[in-house]
Coordinates of C-alpha atoms in Angstrom, one line a residue:
Chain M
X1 CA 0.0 0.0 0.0
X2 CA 1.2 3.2 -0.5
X3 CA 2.0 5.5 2.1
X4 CA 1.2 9.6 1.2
X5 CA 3.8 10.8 3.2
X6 CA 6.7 9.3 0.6
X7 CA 6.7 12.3 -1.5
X8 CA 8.1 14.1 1.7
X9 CA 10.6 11.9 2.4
X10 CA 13.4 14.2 0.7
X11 CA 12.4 16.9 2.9
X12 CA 12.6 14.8 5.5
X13 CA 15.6 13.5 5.1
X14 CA 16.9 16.8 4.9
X15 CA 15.7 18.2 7.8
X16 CA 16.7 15.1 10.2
X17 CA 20.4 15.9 8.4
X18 CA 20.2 19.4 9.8
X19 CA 19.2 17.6 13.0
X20 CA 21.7 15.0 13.4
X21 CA 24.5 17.7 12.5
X22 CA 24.7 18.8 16.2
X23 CA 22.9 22.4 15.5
X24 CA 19.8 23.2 16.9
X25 CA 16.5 22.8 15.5
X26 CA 15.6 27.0 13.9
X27 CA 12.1 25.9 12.8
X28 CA 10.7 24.5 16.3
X29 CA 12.1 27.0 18.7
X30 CA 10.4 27.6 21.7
X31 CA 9.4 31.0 23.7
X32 CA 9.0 30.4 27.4
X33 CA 8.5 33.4 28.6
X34 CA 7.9 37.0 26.7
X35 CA 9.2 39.8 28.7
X36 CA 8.7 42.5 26.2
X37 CA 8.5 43.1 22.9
X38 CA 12.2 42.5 22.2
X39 CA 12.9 39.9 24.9
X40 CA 12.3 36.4 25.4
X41 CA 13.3 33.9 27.6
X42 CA 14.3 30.3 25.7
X43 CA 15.9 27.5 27.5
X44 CA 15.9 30.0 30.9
X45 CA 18.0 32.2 29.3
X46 CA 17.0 36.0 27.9
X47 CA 17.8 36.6 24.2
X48 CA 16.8 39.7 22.6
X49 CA 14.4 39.4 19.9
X50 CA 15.8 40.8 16.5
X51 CA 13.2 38.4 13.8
X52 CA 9.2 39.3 14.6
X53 CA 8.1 41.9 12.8
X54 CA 7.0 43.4 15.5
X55 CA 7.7 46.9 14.2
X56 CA 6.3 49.7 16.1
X57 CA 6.1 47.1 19.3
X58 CA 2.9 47.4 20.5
X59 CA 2.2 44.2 21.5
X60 CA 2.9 45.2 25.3
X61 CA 1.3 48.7 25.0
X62 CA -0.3 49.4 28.3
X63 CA -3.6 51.1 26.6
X64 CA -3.6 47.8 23.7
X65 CA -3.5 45.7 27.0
X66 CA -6.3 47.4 28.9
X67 CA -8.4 47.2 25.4
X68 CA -8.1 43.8 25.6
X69 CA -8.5 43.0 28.9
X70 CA -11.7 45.1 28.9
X71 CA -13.4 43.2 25.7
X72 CA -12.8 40.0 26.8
X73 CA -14.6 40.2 30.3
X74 CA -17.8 42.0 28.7
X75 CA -17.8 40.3 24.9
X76 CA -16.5 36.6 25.9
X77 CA -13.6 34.6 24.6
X78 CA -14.7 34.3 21.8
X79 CA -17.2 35.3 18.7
X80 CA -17.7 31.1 18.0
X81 CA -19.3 32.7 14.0
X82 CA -19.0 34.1 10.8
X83 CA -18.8 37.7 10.2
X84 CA -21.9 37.6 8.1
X85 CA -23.8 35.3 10.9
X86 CA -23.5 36.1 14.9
X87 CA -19.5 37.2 14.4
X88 CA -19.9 40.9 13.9
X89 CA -19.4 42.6 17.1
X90 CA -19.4 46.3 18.0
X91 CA -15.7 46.1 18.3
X92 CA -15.4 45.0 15.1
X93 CA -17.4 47.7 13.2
X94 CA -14.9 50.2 15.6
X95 CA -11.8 48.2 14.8
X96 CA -12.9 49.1 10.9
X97 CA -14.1 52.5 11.5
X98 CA -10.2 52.7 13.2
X99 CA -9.0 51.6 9.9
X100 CA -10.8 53.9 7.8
X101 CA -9.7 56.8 9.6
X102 CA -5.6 56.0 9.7
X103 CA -6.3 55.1 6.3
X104 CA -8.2 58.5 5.1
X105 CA -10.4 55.8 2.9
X106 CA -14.1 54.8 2.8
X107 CA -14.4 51.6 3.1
X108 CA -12.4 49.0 5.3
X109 CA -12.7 44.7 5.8
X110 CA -11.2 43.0 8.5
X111 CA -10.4 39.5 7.8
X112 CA -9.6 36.9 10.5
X113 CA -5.4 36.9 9.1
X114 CA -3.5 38.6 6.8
X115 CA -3.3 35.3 4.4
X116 CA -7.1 35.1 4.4
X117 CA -7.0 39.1 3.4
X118 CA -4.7 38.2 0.4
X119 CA -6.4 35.1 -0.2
X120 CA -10.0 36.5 -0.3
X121 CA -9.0 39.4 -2.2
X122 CA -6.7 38.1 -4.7
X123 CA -9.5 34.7 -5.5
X124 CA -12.6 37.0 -6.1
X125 CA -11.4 40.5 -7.6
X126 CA -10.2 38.9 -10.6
X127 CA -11.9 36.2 -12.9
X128 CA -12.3 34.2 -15.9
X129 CA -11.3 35.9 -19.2
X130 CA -9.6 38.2 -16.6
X131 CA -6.0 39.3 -15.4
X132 CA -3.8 38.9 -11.9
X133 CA -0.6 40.7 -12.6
X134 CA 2.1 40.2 -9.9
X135 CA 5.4 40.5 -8.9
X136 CA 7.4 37.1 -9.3
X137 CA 8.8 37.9 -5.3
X138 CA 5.0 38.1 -3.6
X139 CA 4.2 36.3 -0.6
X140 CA 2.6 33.1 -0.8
X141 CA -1.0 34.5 0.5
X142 CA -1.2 36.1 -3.1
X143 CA 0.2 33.3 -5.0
X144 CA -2.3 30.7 -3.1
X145 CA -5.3 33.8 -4.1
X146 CA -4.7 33.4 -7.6
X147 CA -4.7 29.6 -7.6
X148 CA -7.7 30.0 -5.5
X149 CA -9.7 31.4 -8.3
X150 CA -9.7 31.6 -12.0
X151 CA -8.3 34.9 -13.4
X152 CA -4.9 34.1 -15.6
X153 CA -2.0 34.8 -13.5
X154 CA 1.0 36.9 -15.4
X155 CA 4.2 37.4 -13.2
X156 CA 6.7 40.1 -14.3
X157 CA 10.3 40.1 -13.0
X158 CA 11.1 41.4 -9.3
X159 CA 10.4 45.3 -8.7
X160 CA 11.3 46.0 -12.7
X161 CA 9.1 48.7 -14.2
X162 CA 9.8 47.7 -18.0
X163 CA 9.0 44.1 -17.0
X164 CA 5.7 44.7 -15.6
X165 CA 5.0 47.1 -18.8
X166 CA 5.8 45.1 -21.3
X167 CA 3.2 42.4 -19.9
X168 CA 0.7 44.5 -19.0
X169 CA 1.0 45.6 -22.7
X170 CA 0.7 42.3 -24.4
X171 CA -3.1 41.9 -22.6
X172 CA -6.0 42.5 -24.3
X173 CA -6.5 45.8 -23.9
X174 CA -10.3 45.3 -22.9
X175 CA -9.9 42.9 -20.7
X176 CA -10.1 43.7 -16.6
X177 CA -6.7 43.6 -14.9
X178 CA -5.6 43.4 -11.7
X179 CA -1.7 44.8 -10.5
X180 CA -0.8 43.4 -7.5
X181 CA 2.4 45.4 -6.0
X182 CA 4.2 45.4 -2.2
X183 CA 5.5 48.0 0.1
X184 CA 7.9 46.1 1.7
X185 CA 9.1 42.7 0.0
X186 CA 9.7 40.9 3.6
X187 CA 12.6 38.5 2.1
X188 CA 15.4 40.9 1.9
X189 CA 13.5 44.2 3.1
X190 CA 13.9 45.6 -0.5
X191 CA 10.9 48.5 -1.6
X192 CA 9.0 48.8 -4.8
X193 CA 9.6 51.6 -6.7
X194 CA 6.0 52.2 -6.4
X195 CA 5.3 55.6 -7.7
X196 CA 6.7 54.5 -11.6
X197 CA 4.8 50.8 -11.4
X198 CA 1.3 52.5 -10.2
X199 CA 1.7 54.9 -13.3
X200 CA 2.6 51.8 -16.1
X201 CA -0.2 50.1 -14.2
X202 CA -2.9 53.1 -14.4
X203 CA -1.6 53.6 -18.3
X204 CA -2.6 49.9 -18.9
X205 CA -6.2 50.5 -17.1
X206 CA -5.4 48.3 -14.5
X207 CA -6.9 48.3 -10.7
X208 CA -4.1 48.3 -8.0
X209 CA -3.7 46.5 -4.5
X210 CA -0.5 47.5 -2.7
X211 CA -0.1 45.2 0.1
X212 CA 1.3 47.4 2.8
X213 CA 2.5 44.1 5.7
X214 CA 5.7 45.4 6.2
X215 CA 5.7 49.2 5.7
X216 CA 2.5 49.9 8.3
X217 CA 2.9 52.2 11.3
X218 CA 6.2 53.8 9.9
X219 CA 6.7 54.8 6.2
X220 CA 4.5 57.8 5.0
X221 CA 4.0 61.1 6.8
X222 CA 0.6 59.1 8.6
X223 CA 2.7 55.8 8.9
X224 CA 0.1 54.1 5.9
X225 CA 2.8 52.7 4.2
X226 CA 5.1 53.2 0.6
X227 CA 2.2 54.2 -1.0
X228 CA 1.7 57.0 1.2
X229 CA 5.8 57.9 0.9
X230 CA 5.6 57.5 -2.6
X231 CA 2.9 60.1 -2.8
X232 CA 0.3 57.5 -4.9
X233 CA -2.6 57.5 -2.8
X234 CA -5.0 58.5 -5.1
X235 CA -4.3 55.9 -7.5
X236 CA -4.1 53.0 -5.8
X237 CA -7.2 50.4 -5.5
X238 CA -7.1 48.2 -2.5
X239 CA -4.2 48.6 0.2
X240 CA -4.0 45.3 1.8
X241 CA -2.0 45.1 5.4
X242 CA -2.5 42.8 8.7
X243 CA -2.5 43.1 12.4
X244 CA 0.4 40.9 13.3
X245 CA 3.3 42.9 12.6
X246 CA 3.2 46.8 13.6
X247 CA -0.5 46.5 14.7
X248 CA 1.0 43.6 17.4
X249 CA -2.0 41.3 17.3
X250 CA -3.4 38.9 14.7
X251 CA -5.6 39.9 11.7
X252 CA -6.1 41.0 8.0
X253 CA -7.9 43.8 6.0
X254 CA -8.6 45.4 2.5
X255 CA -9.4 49.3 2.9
X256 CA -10.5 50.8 -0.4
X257 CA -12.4 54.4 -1.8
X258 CA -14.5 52.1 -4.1
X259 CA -18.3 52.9 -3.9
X260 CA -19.1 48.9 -4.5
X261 CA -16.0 47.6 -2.0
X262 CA -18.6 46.4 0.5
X263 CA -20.2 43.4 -2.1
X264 CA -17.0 41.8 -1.0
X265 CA -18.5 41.2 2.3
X266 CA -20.8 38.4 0.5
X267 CA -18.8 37.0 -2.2
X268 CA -15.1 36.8 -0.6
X269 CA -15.2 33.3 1.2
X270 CA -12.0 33.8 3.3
X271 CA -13.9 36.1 4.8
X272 CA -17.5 34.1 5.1
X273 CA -16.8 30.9 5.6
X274 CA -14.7 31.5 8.7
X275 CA -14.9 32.8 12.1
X276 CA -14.3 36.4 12.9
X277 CA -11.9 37.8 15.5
X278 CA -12.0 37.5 19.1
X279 CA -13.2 40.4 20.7
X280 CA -10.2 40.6 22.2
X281 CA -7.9 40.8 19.6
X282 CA -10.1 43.6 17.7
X283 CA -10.3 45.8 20.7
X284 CA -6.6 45.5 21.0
X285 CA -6.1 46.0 17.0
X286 CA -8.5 49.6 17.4
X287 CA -6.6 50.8 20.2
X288 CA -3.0 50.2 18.5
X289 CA -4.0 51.4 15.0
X290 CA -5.4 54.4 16.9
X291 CA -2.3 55.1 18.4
X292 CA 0.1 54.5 15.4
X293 CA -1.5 57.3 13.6
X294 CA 0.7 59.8 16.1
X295 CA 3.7 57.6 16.1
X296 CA 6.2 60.1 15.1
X297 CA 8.9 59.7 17.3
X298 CA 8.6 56.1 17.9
X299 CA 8.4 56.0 13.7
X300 CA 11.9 58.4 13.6
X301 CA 13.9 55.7 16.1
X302 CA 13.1 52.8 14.0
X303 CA 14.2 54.2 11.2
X304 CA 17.2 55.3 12.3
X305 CA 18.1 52.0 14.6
X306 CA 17.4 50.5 11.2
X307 CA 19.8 52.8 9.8
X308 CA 22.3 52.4 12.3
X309 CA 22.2 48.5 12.5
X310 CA 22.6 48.1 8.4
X311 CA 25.5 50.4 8.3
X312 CA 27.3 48.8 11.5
X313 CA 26.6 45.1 9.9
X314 CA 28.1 46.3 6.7
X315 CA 31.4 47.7 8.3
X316 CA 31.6 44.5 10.6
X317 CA 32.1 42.6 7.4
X318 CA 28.8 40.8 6.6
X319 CA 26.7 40.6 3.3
X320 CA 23.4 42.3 3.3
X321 CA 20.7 42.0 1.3
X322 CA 20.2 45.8 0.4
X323 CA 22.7 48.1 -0.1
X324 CA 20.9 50.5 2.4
X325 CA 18.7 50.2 4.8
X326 CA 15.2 50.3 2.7
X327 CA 13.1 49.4 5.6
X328 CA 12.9 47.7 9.3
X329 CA 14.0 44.1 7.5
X330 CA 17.8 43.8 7.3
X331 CA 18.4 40.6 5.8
X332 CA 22.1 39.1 6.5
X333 CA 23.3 36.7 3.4
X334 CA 25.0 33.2 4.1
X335 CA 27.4 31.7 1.7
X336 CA 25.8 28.2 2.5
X337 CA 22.7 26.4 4.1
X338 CA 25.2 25.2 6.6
X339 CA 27.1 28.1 7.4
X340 CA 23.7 29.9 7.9
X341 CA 22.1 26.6 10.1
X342 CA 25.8 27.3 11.8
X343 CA 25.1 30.3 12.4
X344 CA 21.8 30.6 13.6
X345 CA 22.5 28.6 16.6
X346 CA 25.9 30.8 17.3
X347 CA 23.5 33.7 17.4
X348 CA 21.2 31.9 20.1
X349 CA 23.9 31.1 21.9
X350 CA 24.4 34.4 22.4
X351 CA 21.4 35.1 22.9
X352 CA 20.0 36.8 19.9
X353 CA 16.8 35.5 17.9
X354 CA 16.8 36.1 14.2
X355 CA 15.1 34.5 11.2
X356 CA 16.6 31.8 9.4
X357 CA 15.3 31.7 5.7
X358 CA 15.9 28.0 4.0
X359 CA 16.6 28.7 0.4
X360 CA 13.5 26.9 -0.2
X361 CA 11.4 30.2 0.6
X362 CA 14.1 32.6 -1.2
X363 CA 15.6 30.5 -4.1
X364 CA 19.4 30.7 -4.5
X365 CA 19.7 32.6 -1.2
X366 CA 20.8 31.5 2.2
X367 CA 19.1 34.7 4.4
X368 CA 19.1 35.5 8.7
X369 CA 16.7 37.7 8.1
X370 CA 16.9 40.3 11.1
X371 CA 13.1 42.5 11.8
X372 CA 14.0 45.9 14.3
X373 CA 11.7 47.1 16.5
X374 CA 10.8 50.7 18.0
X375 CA 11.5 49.4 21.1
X376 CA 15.2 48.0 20.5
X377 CA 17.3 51.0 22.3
X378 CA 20.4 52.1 20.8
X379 CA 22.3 49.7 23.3
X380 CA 20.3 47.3 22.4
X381 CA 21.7 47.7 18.6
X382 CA 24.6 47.8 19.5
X383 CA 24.8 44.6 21.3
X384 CA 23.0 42.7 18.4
X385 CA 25.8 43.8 16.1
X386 CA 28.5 42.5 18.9
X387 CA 26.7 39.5 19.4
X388 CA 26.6 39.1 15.1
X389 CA 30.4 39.8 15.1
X390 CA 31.3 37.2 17.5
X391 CA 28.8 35.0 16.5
X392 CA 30.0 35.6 12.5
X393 CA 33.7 34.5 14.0
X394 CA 32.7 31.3 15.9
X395 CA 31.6 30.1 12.6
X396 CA 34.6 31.3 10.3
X397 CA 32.8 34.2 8.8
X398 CA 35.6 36.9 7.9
X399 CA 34.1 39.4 9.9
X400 CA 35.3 42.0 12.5
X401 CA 34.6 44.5 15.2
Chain P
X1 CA -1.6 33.7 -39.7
X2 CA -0.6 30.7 -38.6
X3 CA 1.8 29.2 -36.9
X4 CA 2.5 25.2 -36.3
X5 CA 4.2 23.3 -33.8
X6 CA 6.6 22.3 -35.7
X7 CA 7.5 26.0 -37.0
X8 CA 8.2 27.0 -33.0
X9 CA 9.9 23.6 -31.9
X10 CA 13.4 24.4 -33.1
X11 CA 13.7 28.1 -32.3
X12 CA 12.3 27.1 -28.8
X13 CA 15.0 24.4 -28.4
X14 CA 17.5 26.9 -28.7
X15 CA 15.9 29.4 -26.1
X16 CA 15.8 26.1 -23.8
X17 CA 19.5 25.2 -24.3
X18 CA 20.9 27.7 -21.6
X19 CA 19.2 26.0 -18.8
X20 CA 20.2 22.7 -20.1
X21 CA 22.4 22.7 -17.4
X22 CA 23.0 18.3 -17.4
X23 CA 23.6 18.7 -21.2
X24 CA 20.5 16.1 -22.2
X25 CA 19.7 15.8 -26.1
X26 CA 16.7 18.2 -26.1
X27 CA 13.6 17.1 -28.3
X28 CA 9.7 17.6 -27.8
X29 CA 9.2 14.7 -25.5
X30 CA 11.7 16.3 -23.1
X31 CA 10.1 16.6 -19.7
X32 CA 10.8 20.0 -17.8
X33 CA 9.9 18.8 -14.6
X34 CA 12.1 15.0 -14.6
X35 CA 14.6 15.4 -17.3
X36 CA 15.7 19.2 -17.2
X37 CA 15.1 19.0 -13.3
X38 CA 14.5 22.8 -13.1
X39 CA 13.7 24.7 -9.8
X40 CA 10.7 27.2 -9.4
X41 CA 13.3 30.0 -9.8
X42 CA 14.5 28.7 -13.2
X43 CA 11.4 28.0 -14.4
X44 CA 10.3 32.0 -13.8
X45 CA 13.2 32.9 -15.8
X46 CA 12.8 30.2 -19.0
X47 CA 9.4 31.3 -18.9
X48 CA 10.1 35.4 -19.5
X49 CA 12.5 34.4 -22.1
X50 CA 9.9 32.4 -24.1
X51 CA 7.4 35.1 -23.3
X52 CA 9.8 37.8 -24.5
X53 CA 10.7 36.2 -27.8
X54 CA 7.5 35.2 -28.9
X55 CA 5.8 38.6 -27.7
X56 CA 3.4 36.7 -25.7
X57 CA 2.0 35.9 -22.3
X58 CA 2.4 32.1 -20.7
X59 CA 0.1 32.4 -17.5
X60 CA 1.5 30.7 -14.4
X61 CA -2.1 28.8 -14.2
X62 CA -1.2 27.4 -17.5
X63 CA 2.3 25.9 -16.5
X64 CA 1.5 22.9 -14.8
X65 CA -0.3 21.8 -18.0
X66 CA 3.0 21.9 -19.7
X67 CA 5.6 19.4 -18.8
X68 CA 7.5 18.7 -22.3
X69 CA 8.8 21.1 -24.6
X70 CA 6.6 20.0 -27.1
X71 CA 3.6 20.5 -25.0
X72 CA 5.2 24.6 -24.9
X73 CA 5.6 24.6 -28.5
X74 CA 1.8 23.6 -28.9
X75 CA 0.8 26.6 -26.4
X76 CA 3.2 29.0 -28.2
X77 CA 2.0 28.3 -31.8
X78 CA -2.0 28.3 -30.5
X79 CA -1.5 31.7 -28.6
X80 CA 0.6 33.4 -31.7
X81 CA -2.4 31.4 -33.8
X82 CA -4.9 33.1 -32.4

């Protein structure tokens, strides 16, 4: 008889290699204890967070806290339906009514993750005879969207302007198109350039979603996102973003100026066909958003511990995956899978927690992908870079102080 | 105008021939997937290459239907047919 799980055994065999080398395991790493948002406690020891996207680090905000504290004694644990059935709560219509206002738009949908947001926008705005144009780098929420429904998919080269024009040129011109674009690519931390695709994109009659993960709470004068730096807010469709990296909880949403946006409410089933948010987690996603629209200074640090962290990696010797810093995502290259397995448990040793990247998820690349937060001090950077440098030695990197 | 199989087949073997990287004879009953052995990543890039020289569009929904280079040549010569 056959048994299903053959067709994993390469994987496997992989992974119980990685094992048996003597390193430690960088995909089933446990947290303990949380102490703040940049330290946890693994294995009884503290090591400073430097990989959870935890941005603006609101996830221990006293007022997101209290929020949450206060919906789940008088809403319940718990909506147990749809957002179409019993699962639309008060605090969800104010958790969208937040999102309309730091988003200056009419109309905004909160899904129950980002991946549903992607995945229910991306399978019902596009169909048959119709177009999904995206960037060959996007995250694998909008990849699964498009397989979900039945639009044809085009994918133009990463971030290239001419690429994306060229394709978008060799569509029927009648035909309904769809551009799908990202602030932040999370891999390396790389930007799009957005103002020049949105324009190629508008030329060609195209709508346009920018999904805006990685760039909410601290690009744009309002913290919206690239789209809002690269001064394109008019022209952009759909901005697509998620509660579980700035906003510190978990959740999704679409926000949008068009007049018909609300239909989606019926026909999107990522967003029917599953329950809706805990009261909790929408009172504390309100409260943060709220508070992220007057972020400045806690924006301005970020940026410039960011900054400060890419430059000081660079001198100390290591390959980055920018030549800048373009955002909060400093991704460190590693010449091998080894090397970076190597050095991933070097850097917990010290006591520093980053993402390790298989090339699996970013083809031909080897990444420790490293996420800042407001809340890392400058101390705090400059310790991470220490610990990199000795780390980066222990496992015969040429790198130095 | 037309255009046939058989009119794409060689030009497209030659397009192919960079990422022929274990140096197999190439025909139309070569297999992309268990006789080329290409990654995801390669397969993005052959694809743009074939798109750009036949000034056409291969959607990614259409791929998994195509696992020789024949079957490609058949898709190329129906969409420039059309």
């Amino acid at each position: 008889m056959a048994d299903l799980f053959d067709k994993f055994q390469p994987l496997i065999d992989q992974y119980e290699a990685l094992r048996g080398s003597g390193l430690r395991d960088p995909f089933h790493l446990q947290m303990d204890e949380i102490k703040s948002p940049t330290r946890a406690v693994v294995n009884g020891r503290e090591i400073i967070l430097v990989g959870t996207y935890n941005y603006m680090g609101m996830t221990f905000d006293p007022d997101v806290i209290a929020a949450g504290k206060k919906a789940l004694e008088e809403f319940g644990s718990g909506t147990t339906g749809s957002r179409v059935l019993n699962g639309t709560y008060q605090g969800h219509a104010e958790c969208e009514a937040a999102l309309r206002e730091f988003y200056a738009m009419d109309h905004a949908m909160v899904f129950s993750t980002g991946y549903q947001a992607n995945l229910g926008l991306m399978s019902v705005m596009a169909g048959r005879g119709e177009y999904i144009v995206l960037d060959a780098d996007s995250h694998a929420s909008i990849y699964d969207g498009c397989a979900m429904g039945n639009a044809d998919i085009v994918r133009f080269r990463h971030n290239s302007v001419s690429d994306l024009e060229k394709r978008l040129n060799r569509l029927p011109a009648e035909a309904g198109k769809l551009v799908v674009l990202e602030g932040v690519y999370s891999m390396v931390g790389d930007i799009a350039p957005l103002k020049e695709m949105v324009a190629v994109a508008k030329a060609a009659g195209a709508m346009i979603v920018v999904d805006e993960a990685h760039a909410m709470g601290f690009f744009g004068e309002n913290g919206r996102g690239v789209f809002e730096a690269a001064g394109v807010e008019d022209d952009v469709d759909f901005v697509v973003g998620t509660f579980s990296k700035s906003v510190g909880t978990v959740g999704g949403f679409v926000v949008s100026n068009h007049p018909k946006f609300d239909i989606l409410r019926l026909v999107t089933r990522p967003y029917v066909y599953t329950a809706s948010l805990p009261p909790a987690v929408v009172a504390c996603a309100a409260t943060s958003i709220r508070k992220l629209m007057s972020a400045h200074h806690k924006r301005a640090h970020l940026w410039q511990a960011s900054r400060k962290m890419h430059a000081d990696l660079r001198g100390a010797g290591f390959e980055l995956g920018t030549a800048e810093a373009e955002s909060a995502i400093i991704a460190v290259k590693m010449p091998d899978q080894q090397t970076s397995a190597a050095m991933w448990t070097a850097l917990i040793e010290e006591g520093v927690y980053v993402n390790m990247v298989p090339p699996q998820a970013t083809p031909g690349f080897n990444l420790l992908r490293c996420s800042l937060c407001a809340e890392h001090s400058n101390e705090d950077v400059a310790e991470i870079v220490a610990r990199f440098v000795r780390a980066g030695q222990a496992v015969g990197l040429p790198v130095s102080a | 105008m037309t255009t046939t199989k058989e009119e794409v087949l060689p030009r497209l073997i030659d397009i192919i021939q960079p990422f022929n990287k274990k140096d197999i004879e190439l025909t139309a009953a070569t297999s992309f997937a268990n006789d080329l052995e290409l990654d995801s990543l390669t397969v993005m890039d052959l694809v743009a290459e074939i798109e750009d020289e036949y000034d056409i569009i291969l959607p990614v929904n259409m791929l998994p239907d195509l696992e020789t280079i024949g079957d490609v040549a058949s898709a190329v010569a129906e969409i420039k047919s059309k």
